[in-house]
Amino acid sequence: MVVDTRADENIDRIFRALADSTRRDIVRRTLASTYSVSELAHEYDMSFAAVQKHVAVLEAADLVRKFPNGRERIVKGNPTTIRKAQELLAQFEHLWRDRIDRLDAFLAE
Amino acid sequence: MVVDTRADENIDRIFRALADSTRRDIVRRTLASTYSVSELAHEYDMSFAAVQKHVAVLEAADLVRKFPNGRERIVKGNPTTIRKAQELLAQFEHLWRDRIDRLDAFLAE
DNA sequence: AGTATCTACAACCATTTGGTTGTAGATTAC
DNA sequence: GTAATCTACAACCAAATGGTTGTAGATACT
């Protein structure tokens, strides 16, 4: 069985992007407030280029978007993609509940 | 600023584990039904050892657990960890909502 | 105009990841 | 008892990841 589709690759990117505490912190910050790339870079113990790469990973996953503002790029967190991931996990939980419901129905016989 | 803690590493593992469509499929299956490792292996176009490794990654993230049953290991999806991830994403969304609420309050002045 | 700042991007490096094959230990089936 | 099945794990390999430094293009400041 082959499992991978284009849609799956997008999901891969989302979870992969979230699997790093620096990137999760960037998402939190840019959801709660406004940051340029260099403002973000000041927050972490790593090079500007490293932070830039993290932002690029998040952007590829559509977890943040960049908007030009003069020489700066304003990074904004994208709540829609967060919700998408959340809904996928909710489906997972649903599978479990359905199973329990089936079990309950069986035991009720 | 240093961002990583022990707790963060666990979160890393969860999202990292979910960032692969084969592993997401294993989670879905083992939440909805019962599979041994070899039964899972039959479902995918890869070696038994590869599937075994995927299960190990999921187990390290506590997304599945293994229970010995004779020579088999029964793999069970763990809804608790799914929920944990879901709640974390819900917090992210909350940051966004708070921001919008603050904006609304400001505009209402 | 000249300088400083912000960003983009390439090249490089060590480590991790996702796959493989092969070997070996337990348990079950005949 | 022997053979088949299920699992574990090591060794290996190519590709991706997460960091670095260095160079260069735009924009803003004085």
Coordinates of C-alpha atoms (C1' of nucleotides) in Angstrom, one line a residue:
Chain A
M1 CA 0.0 0.0 0.0
V2 CA 1.3 3.5 -0.9
V3 CA 0.2 6.2 1.5
D4 CA 1.6 9.5 0.3
T5 CA -0.3 12.1 -1.7
R6 CA 0.1 15.8 -2.3
A7 CA -2.2 16.6 0.5
D8 CA -0.3 14.4 2.9
E9 CA 2.9 16.2 2.0
N10 CA 1.3 19.4 3.2
I11 CA 0.4 17.8 6.5
D12 CA 3.9 16.4 6.8
R13 CA 5.3 19.9 6.4
I14 CA 2.9 21.3 9.1
F15 CA 3.8 18.8 11.7
R16 CA 7.5 18.8 10.8
A17 CA 7.5 22.5 11.2
L18 CA 5.9 22.3 14.6
A19 CA 8.4 19.7 15.8
D20 CA 10.9 22.3 16.9
S21 CA 10.6 24.4 20.0
T22 CA 12.2 27.5 18.4
R23 CA 9.7 27.3 15.5
R24 CA 6.8 26.8 17.9
D25 CA 7.9 29.8 19.8
I26 CA 8.0 31.8 16.6
V27 CA 4.5 30.7 15.8
R28 CA 3.3 31.7 19.3
R29 CA 4.9 35.1 19.1
T30 CA 3.7 35.9 15.6
L31 CA 0.2 34.8 16.5
A32 CA 0.1 37.0 19.6
S33 CA 2.0 40.0 18.2
T34 CA 3.9 41.5 15.3
Y35 CA 7.6 40.8 14.5
S36 CA 10.0 41.4 11.7
V37 CA 12.5 38.6 10.9
S38 CA 15.3 40.5 12.6
E39 CA 13.2 41.2 15.7
L40 CA 12.6 37.5 15.9
A41 CA 16.3 36.8 15.4
H42 CA 17.1 38.9 18.4
E43 CA 15.1 36.6 20.6
Y44 CA 17.2 33.5 20.1
D45 CA 20.7 32.3 20.7
M46 CA 21.5 31.6 17.1
S47 CA 22.5 33.4 13.9
F48 CA 20.1 35.5 11.9
A49 CA 20.4 33.1 9.0
A50 CA 19.3 30.2 11.3
V51 CA 16.2 32.1 12.4
Q52 CA 15.6 33.0 8.8
K53 CA 15.6 29.4 7.9
H54 CA 13.2 28.5 10.7
V55 CA 10.8 31.2 9.4
A56 CA 11.2 29.8 5.9
V57 CA 10.2 26.3 7.1
L58 CA 7.2 27.8 8.8
E59 CA 6.3 29.7 5.7
A60 CA 6.6 26.6 3.5
A61 CA 4.1 24.9 5.9
D62 CA 1.8 28.0 5.7
L63 CA 2.1 28.4 9.5
V64 CA 3.3 32.0 9.0
R65 CA 3.3 34.4 6.2
K66 CA 5.6 37.3 5.4
F67 CA 4.6 40.8 4.3
P68 CA 7.1 43.3 3.0
N69 CA 7.2 46.6 4.9
G70 CA 10.1 48.8 3.7
R71 CA 13.3 46.8 4.1
E72 CA 11.6 44.6 6.7
R73 CA 9.5 41.5 6.4
I74 CA 6.7 41.3 8.8
V75 CA 6.0 37.7 9.9
K76 CA 2.4 36.9 10.8
G77 CA 1.3 33.6 12.3
N78 CA -1.5 31.9 10.3
P79 CA -4.3 30.6 12.6
T80 CA -6.0 28.8 9.7
T81 CA -3.2 26.3 9.4
I82 CA -3.1 25.7 13.1
R83 CA -6.8 25.0 13.0
K84 CA -6.3 22.6 10.1
A85 CA -3.8 20.6 12.2
Q86 CA -6.1 20.7 15.1
E87 CA -9.0 19.3 13.1
L88 CA -6.8 16.5 11.8
L89 CA -6.0 15.5 15.3
A90 CA -9.7 15.7 16.3
Q91 CA -10.4 13.2 13.5
F92 CA -7.9 10.9 15.1
E93 CA -9.6 11.2 18.4
H94 CA -12.9 10.5 16.7
L95 CA -11.6 7.2 15.5
W96 CA -11.0 6.2 19.0
R97 CA -14.4 7.4 20.3
D98 CA -16.1 5.4 17.5
R99 CA -14.3 2.3 18.5
I100 CA -15.3 2.8 22.2
D101 CA -18.9 3.4 21.1
R102 CA -18.9 0.2 19.1
L103 CA -17.5 -1.6 22.1
D104 CA -20.1 -0.2 24.4
A105 CA -22.9 -1.2 21.9
F106 CA -21.5 -4.7 21.8
L107 CA -21.4 -5.0 25.6
A108 CA -24.9 -3.6 25.9
E109 CA -26.3 -6.5 23.9
Chain B
M1 CA 17.3 33.1 24.7
V2 CA 17.3 29.4 25.1
V3 CA 14.0 27.7 24.4
D4 CA 14.4 24.0 24.9
T5 CA 13.4 22.1 28.0
R6 CA 12.6 18.4 28.7
A7 CA 8.9 19.0 28.2
D8 CA 9.6 20.6 24.9
E9 CA 11.6 17.6 23.7
N10 CA 8.5 15.5 24.3
I11 CA 6.4 17.8 22.2
D12 CA 9.1 17.7 19.5
R13 CA 8.9 14.0 19.4
I14 CA 5.1 14.0 19.1
F15 CA 5.0 16.4 16.2
R16 CA 8.0 14.8 14.6
A17 CA 6.3 11.4 14.8
L18 CA 3.2 12.8 13.2
A19 CA 5.1 14.4 10.3
D20 CA 5.0 11.2 8.3
S21 CA 2.0 9.8 6.5
T22 CA 2.9 6.2 7.2
R23 CA 3.1 6.9 10.9
R24 CA -0.1 8.9 10.8
D25 CA -1.8 5.9 9.1
I26 CA -0.4 3.6 11.8
V27 CA -1.9 5.9 14.5
R28 CA -5.2 6.0 12.8
R29 CA -5.4 2.2 12.4
T30 CA -4.3 1.4 16.0
L31 CA -6.7 3.9 17.4
A32 CA -9.6 2.4 15.4
S33 CA -8.7 -1.2 15.7
T34 CA -6.1 -3.8 16.8
Y35 CA -2.9 -4.7 15.0
S36 CA 0.3 -6.6 15.7
V37 CA 3.5 -5.2 14.4
S38 CA 3.6 -7.7 11.6
E39 CA -0.1 -7.1 10.7
L40 CA 0.8 -3.4 10.3
A41 CA 3.9 -4.3 8.2
H42 CA 1.7 -6.1 5.7
E43 CA -0.2 -2.9 5.0
Y44 CA 2.8 -1.0 3.6
D45 CA 5.2 -1.2 0.7
M46 CA 8.3 -1.4 2.9
S47 CA 10.3 -3.9 4.9
F48 CA 9.2 -5.2 8.2
A49 CA 12.1 -3.5 9.9
A50 CA 11.1 -0.1 8.4
V51 CA 7.6 -0.5 9.8
Q52 CA 9.1 -1.6 13.1
K53 CA 11.1 1.6 13.2
H54 CA 8.1 3.7 12.5
V55 CA 6.3 2.0 15.4
A56 CA 9.3 2.7 17.6
V57 CA 9.2 6.4 16.7
L58 CA 5.5 6.5 17.6
E59 CA 6.2 4.6 20.8
A60 CA 9.0 7.0 21.8
A61 CA 6.5 9.8 21.4
D62 CA 3.9 7.8 23.4
L63 CA 1.5 8.0 20.5
V64 CA 1.2 4.2 20.6
R65 CA 2.0 1.5 23.1
K66 CA 3.0 -2.1 22.7
F67 CA 1.6 -5.0 24.6
P68 CA 3.2 -8.5 24.5
N69 CA 0.8 -11.2 23.4
G70 CA 2.6 -14.5 22.9
R71 CA 5.2 -13.9 20.2
E72 CA 3.3 -10.9 19.0
R73 CA 3.3 -7.3 20.1
I74 CA -0.1 -5.7 20.0
V75 CA 0.2 -2.0 19.0
K76 CA -2.4 0.3 20.5
G77 CA -2.9 4.0 19.6
N78 CA -2.8 6.3 22.6
P79 CA -5.6 8.9 22.5
T80 CA -4.2 10.8 25.5
T81 CA -1.1 12.0 23.6
I82 CA -3.3 13.0 20.6
R83 CA -5.3 15.1 22.9
K84 CA -2.2 16.6 24.4
A85 CA -1.1 17.8 21.0
Q86 CA -4.5 19.0 20.2
E87 CA -4.6 21.1 23.4
L88 CA -1.2 22.6 22.6
L89 CA -2.6 23.8 19.2
A90 CA -5.7 25.1 20.9
Q91 CA -3.5 27.3 23.1
F92 CA -1.9 28.6 19.9
E93 CA -5.3 29.5 18.5
H94 CA -6.1 31.1 21.8
L95 CA -3.2 33.5 21.5
W96 CA -4.6 34.6 18.2
R97 CA -8.1 35.1 19.6
D98 CA -6.8 37.1 22.6
R99 CA -5.0 39.4 20.1
I100 CA -8.1 39.9 18.1
D101 CA -10.1 40.6 21.3
R102 CA -7.5 43.2 22.3
L103 CA -7.8 44.8 18.9
D104 CA -11.6 44.9 19.1
A105 CA -11.4 46.5 22.5
F106 CA -9.1 49.1 21.2
L107 CA -11.3 49.8 18.2
A108 CA -14.4 50.1 20.4
E109 CA -12.9 53.0 22.3
Chain C
dA1 C1' 26.6 60.3 -1.2
dG2 C1' 27.9 57.1 2.0
dT3 C1' 26.9 54.1 5.8
dA4 C1' 24.2 51.1 8.5
dT5 C1' 20.3 47.8 8.6
dC6 C1' 17.3 44.2 7.0
dT7 C1' 16.8 40.4 4.1
dA8 C1' 18.0 36.6 0.8
dC9 C1' 20.7 33.0 -0.5
dA10 C1' 24.7 29.9 -1.4
dA11 C1' 28.1 26.8 0.4
dC12 C1' 29.5 24.0 3.8
dC13 C1' 29.4 20.6 7.9
dA14 C1' 27.7 17.3 11.6
dT15 C1' 23.8 14.9 12.9
dT16 C1' 19.4 12.8 12.2
dT17 C1' 16.1 10.3 9.5
dG18 C1' 14.1 6.7 6.7
dG19 C1' 15.1 3.2 4.3
dT20 C1' 17.8 -1.4 3.5
dT21 C1' 19.8 -6.3 4.7
dG22 C1' 21.3 -9.6 7.9
dT23 C1' 21.5 -12.1 12.3
dA24 C1' 19.5 -13.9 16.4
dG25 C1' 16.1 -14.8 20.2
dA26 C1' 11.2 -16.3 21.5
dT27 C1' 7.1 -18.4 20.7
dT28 C1' 3.9 -21.3 18.1
dA29 C1' 2.7 -25.1 14.9
dC30 C1' 3.4 -29.7 13.1
Chain D
dG1 C1' 12.3 -31.9 17.9
dT2 C1' 12.2 -29.1 13.9
dA3 C1' 10.4 -25.7 11.2
dA4 C1' 7.9 -21.5 10.7
dT5 C1' 6.6 -17.0 12.5
dC6 C1' 7.1 -12.7 15.1
dT7 C1' 10.1 -9.5 17.0
dA8 C1' 14.5 -7.0 18.1
dC9 C1' 18.5 -4.9 16.9
dA10 C1' 22.9 -3.9 14.5
dA11 C1' 25.3 -2.1 10.5
dC12 C1' 25.0 0.4 6.6
dC13 C1' 23.6 4.2 3.1
dA14 C1' 21.4 8.3 0.9
dA15 C1' 18.9 12.3 1.8
dA16 C1' 17.1 15.8 4.8
dT17 C1' 17.8 18.8 8.8
dG18 C1' 19.7 22.5 11.7
dG19 C1' 23.3 25.0 12.3
dT20 C1' 27.4 28.0 10.6
dT21 C1' 29.9 31.8 7.7
dG22 C1' 30.1 34.7 3.8
dT23 C1' 28.4 37.6 0.0
dA24 C1' 25.2 40.7 -2.1
dG25 C1' 20.8 43.5 -3.0
dA26 C1' 17.3 46.9 -1.0
dT27 C1' 15.9 50.2 1.9
dA28 C1' 16.6 53.8 5.5
dC29 C1' 19.4 57.2 8.0
dT30 C1' 22.5 61.3 8.4

